[in-house]
Amino acid sequence: MPYKLYYWDGIPGRGEFVRLTLEAAGADYVDVARLPGGTEEMLALMKDPSAVSIPFAPPFLVDGDLLIPQVANILFYLGPRLGLAPEDEGLRFVANGLQLTITDLLAEIHDTHHPISVSLYYDEQKPEALRRSAAFLGDRLPKFLSYFERLLNRNPAGRKHAVGKELSYVDLSLFQLVQGLRYAFPNAMRVHEPHLPALIALHDAVAARPRIRSYLASDRRLDFNESCVFRRYQELDQQF
Amino acid sequence: MPYKLYYWDGIPGRGEFVRLTLEAAGADYVDVARLPGGTEEMLALMKDPSAVSIPFAPPFLVDGDLLIPQVANILFYLGPRLGLAPEDEGLRFVANGLQLTITDLLAEIHDTHHPISVSLYYDEQKPEALRRSAAFLGDRLPKFLSYFERLLNRNPAGRKHAVGKELSYVDLSLFQLVQGLRYAFPNAMRVHEPHLPALIALHDAVAARPRIRSYLASDRRLDFNESCVFRRYQELDQQF
């Protein structure tokens, strides 16, 4: 039975971190909300009064009777099943810790354009977004990026991977992070990238993998846009 | 060998979710930063150039050779070892999904007083904090609280626990969430609590457990204060 992924149609967003892992493994899965009637199915499932396990928000994964919400949780579940997590149990917790740090960074990226409320449009919180983005680009983003670079250089199994000596879902997530940051903050990333040789090499190696290359060229891969976590608002990036 | 918990001294903060689980199990642990020289030991460990596994930020747990960062990750690791996670593997992922939703809520609570930057004082971002808190209390907090209430009522094993039929670390975290919200937003919580009978009953049942009662009365339990995630700024709460 295929895995069923539920996520908002039309944006890469948080769901993309799950898609990349499913695609890299060549897993059998359905991206439910992208099928006709799929969004309605997703919303009905979230409101089903008879459902035992209810997610707070998409994305969530359904595998048989099990409904698993939250990106890092889905990846912790899928990783060993798809051969994209370390064999060693201890290293799996190292991988999960990293994935949760990526999760934290994603929340901060989201809040650069929505620092006040998810219920308001960007234009309704633009002065605050300008101020938050300046702090993010000047202070937080360099801290996260240099952490990931340091981490790759410290991996005792080599700097080609974040954890262990094989590809894991954390590597795929770091790839997507670089992609999203390049889209949202091209100006800032041009400044940072020369100082991140291991992270950029990892990004390039992931992009060159046959299954990923074929996925990126397919219509299953959605373009970044201004409904996503990663948004290109020049005025926010140009503050850097 | 005792577990070693590393977290900032002087605040309950995110570390408290780990402390409660260790205390509820009667586990052997050391709260390193609260010992003389402990904060220096923690900072040295975070900067150790020979360390293989490096945390982005406290809290982190050390168990033998393993260093585990991120609260939800620590609890996923400790839960089964301390008898505070469901027996069933599927339910463990349900528990982790819930814990990550609590993590998301904590980040939003933090940002009510720091919507612009963690590097600025509250007073330097007060207009934005007023605006964000109004949106949080009017829109987000009710959404999260009614989700937790619904979830307890839907538990097929009974509404006494968030997941399964025994106490888990998720129950302990929901207890701490209610404690922190009562401290930070007493006005808002007075309005919400009558609509949250299952959540408040869970809170009270956790508080009445002998090990928890004894922990709360000890000097190991730190008071909430204005350096913590949960802060009492009347002007933010009174907007509700």
Short mmCIF file of N, CA and C in Angstrom, two decimals, chain B residues 58 79 92 115 118-119 127 142 153 156 162 183-185 196 218 223:
data_model
loop_
_atom_site.label_atom_id
_atom_site.label_comp_id
_atom_site.label_asym_id
_atom_site.label_seq_id
_atom_site.Cartn_x
_atom_site.Cartn_y
_atom_site.Cartn_z
N PRO B 58 21.18 24.81 24.10
CA PRO B 58 20.59 24.01 25.18
C PRO B 58 19.06 24.02 25.04
N GLY B 79 11.64 8.62 26.89
CA GLY B 79 10.30 8.08 27.16
C GLY B 79 10.27 6.57 27.37
N ARG B 92 3.99 5.76 19.73
CA ARG B 92 5.15 6.61 20.07
C ARG B 92 5.32 7.74 19.06
N PRO B 115 9.07 39.32 19.26
CA PRO B 115 8.64 39.10 17.87
C PRO B 115 9.66 39.53 16.82
N VAL B 118 15.84 37.91 19.12
CA VAL B 118 16.29 37.42 20.43
C VAL B 118 17.47 38.24 20.95
N SER B 119 18.09 39.04 20.08
CA SER B 119 19.24 39.85 20.48
C SER B 119 18.83 41.21 21.06
N PRO B 127 6.20 47.64 20.92
CA PRO B 127 5.02 47.84 20.06
C PRO B 127 4.70 46.59 19.25
N PRO B 142 -6.28 30.05 21.40
CA PRO B 142 -7.52 29.26 21.44
C PRO B 142 -7.48 28.06 20.50
N ASN B 153 -10.27 14.28 24.57
CA ASN B 153 -11.60 13.69 24.49
C ASN B 153 -11.70 12.59 23.45
N PRO B 156 -8.97 7.02 22.54
CA PRO B 156 -9.80 5.82 22.72
C PRO B 156 -9.50 5.10 24.04
N ALA B 162 -3.05 11.95 27.16
CA ALA B 162 -3.01 12.43 25.78
C ALA B 162 -2.86 11.28 24.79
N TYR B 183 0.92 31.46 34.33
CA TYR B 183 1.85 32.49 34.80
C TYR B 183 1.88 33.68 33.83
N ALA B 184 1.99 33.39 32.53
CA ALA B 184 2.21 34.46 31.55
C ALA B 184 0.92 35.22 31.21
N PHE B 185 -0.18 34.47 31.11
CA PHE B 185 -1.43 35.08 30.62
C PHE B 185 -2.60 34.71 31.54
N LEU B 196 -12.00 23.99 29.01
CA LEU B 196 -10.95 22.99 28.85
C LEU B 196 -10.97 21.97 30.01
N SER B 218 10.23 21.10 46.03
CA SER B 218 11.68 21.10 46.27
C SER B 218 12.34 22.33 45.66
N ASP B 223 11.22 28.84 39.90
CA ASP B 223 10.07 29.70 39.66
C ASP B 223 10.11 30.29 38.24
#
